[in-house]
mmCIF file of C-alpha atoms in Angstrom:
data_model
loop_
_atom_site.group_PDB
_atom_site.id
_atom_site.type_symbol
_atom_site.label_atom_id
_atom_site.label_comp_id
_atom_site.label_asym_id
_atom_site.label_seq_id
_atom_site.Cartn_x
_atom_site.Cartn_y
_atom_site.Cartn_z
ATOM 1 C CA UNK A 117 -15.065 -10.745 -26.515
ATOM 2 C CA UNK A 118 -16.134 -7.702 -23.988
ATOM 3 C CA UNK A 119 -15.433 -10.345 -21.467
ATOM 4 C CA UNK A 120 -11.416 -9.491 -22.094
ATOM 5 C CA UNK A 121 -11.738 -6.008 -22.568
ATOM 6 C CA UNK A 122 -13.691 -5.957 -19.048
ATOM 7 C CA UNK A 123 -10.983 -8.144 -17.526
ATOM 8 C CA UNK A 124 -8.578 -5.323 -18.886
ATOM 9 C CA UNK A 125 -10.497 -2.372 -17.947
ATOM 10 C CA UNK A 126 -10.596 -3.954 -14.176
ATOM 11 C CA UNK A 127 -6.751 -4.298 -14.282
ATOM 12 C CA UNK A 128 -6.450 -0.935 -15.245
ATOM 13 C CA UNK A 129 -8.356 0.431 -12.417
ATOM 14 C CA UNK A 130 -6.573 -1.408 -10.362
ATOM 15 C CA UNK A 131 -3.488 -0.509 -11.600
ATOM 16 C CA UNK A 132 -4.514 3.454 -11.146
ATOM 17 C CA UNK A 133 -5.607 2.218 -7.901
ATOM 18 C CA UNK A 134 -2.515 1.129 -6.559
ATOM 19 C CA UNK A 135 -0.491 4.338 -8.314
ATOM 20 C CA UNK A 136 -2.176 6.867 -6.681
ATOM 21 C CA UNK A 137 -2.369 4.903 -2.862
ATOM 22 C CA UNK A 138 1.851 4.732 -3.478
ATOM 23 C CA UNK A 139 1.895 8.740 -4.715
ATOM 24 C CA UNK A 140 0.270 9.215 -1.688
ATOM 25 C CA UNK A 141 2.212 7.199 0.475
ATOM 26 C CA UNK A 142 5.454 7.920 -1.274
ATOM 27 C CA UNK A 143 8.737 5.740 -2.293
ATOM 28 C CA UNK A 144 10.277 4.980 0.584
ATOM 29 C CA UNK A 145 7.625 4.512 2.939
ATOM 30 C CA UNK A 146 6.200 2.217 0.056
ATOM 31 C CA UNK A 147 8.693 -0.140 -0.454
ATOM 32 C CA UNK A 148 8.683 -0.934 3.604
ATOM 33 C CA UNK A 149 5.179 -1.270 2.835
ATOM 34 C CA UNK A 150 5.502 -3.685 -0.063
ATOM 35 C CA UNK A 151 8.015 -5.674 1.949
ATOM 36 C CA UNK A 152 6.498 -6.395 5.441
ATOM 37 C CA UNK A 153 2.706 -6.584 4.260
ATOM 38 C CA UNK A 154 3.048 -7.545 0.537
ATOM 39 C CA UNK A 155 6.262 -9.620 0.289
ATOM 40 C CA UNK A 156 5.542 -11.006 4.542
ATOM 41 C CA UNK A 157 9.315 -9.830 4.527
ATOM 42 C CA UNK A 158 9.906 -9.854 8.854
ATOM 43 C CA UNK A 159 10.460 -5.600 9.802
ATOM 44 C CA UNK A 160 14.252 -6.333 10.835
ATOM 45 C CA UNK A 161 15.035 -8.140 6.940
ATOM 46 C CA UNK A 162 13.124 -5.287 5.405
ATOM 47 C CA UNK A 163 15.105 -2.655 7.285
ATOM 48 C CA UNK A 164 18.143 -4.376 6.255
ATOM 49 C CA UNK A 165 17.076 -4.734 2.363
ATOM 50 C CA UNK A 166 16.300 -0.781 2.714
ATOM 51 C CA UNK A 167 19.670 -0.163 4.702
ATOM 52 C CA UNK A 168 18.065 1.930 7.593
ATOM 53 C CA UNK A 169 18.077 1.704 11.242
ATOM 54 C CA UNK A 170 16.173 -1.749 12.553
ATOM 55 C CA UNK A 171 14.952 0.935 15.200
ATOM 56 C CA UNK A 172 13.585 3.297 12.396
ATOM 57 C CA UNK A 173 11.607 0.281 10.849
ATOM 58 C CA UNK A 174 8.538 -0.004 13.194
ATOM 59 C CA UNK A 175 8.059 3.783 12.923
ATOM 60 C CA UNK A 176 7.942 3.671 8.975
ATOM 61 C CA UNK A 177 5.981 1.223 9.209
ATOM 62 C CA UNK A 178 3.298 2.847 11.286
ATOM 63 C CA UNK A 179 3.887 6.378 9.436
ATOM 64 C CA UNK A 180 3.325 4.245 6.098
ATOM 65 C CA UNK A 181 0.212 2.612 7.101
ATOM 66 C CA UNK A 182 -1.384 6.139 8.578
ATOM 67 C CA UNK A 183 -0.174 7.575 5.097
ATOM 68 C CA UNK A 184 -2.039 4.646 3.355
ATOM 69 C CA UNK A 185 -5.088 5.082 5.821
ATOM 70 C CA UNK A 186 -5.210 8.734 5.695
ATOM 71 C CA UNK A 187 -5.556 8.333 1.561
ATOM 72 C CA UNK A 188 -8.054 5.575 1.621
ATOM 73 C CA UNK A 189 -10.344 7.350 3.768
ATOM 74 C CA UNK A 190 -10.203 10.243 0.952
ATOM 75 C CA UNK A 191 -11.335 7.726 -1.258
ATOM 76 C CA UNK A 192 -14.449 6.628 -2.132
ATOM 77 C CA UNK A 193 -15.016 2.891 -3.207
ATOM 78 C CA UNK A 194 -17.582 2.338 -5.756
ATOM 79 C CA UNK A 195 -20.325 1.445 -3.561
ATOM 80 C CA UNK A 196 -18.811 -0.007 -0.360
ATOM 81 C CA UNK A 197 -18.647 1.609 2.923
ATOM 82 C CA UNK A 198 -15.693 1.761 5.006
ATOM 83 C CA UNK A 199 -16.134 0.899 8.605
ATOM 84 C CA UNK A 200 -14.670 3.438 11.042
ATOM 85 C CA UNK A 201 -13.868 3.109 14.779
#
């Protein structure tokens, strides 16, 4: 029914969502990303899956999530307002 093809369309979005926020961001900077925040990976395992400098990590990391920031406060959200500080 248009129940699935809703469920679908939703995915898709989402999908689109999460292409452009790692475009954005980039590769590298994404996978750190994906590891610490998504995966709960600790910084020092993820800088050792990635084979860079534990010392590096932390400041991926941050440069990552000020990428990530920087793009979502392009973006609008259908509706909802993103709090600043």
């Amino acid at each position: 029914g248009s129940g699935t093809n809703r469920l679908s369309d939703v995915k898709c979005d989402a999908m689109a969502r999460v292409n452009a926020a790692r475009a954005h961001v980039g590769n590298g900077p994404w996978r750190i990303l994906e590891l610490v925040v998504i995966e709960n990976i600790s910084l020092e395992k993820a800088a050792a899956r990635m084979r860079i400098n534990p010392r590096g990590a932390l400041p991926a990391l941050e440069g990552a999530l000020d990428s990530l920031d920087a793009h979502y406060s392009k973006t609008k959200f259908h509706g909802q307002h993103r709090e600043t500080d």
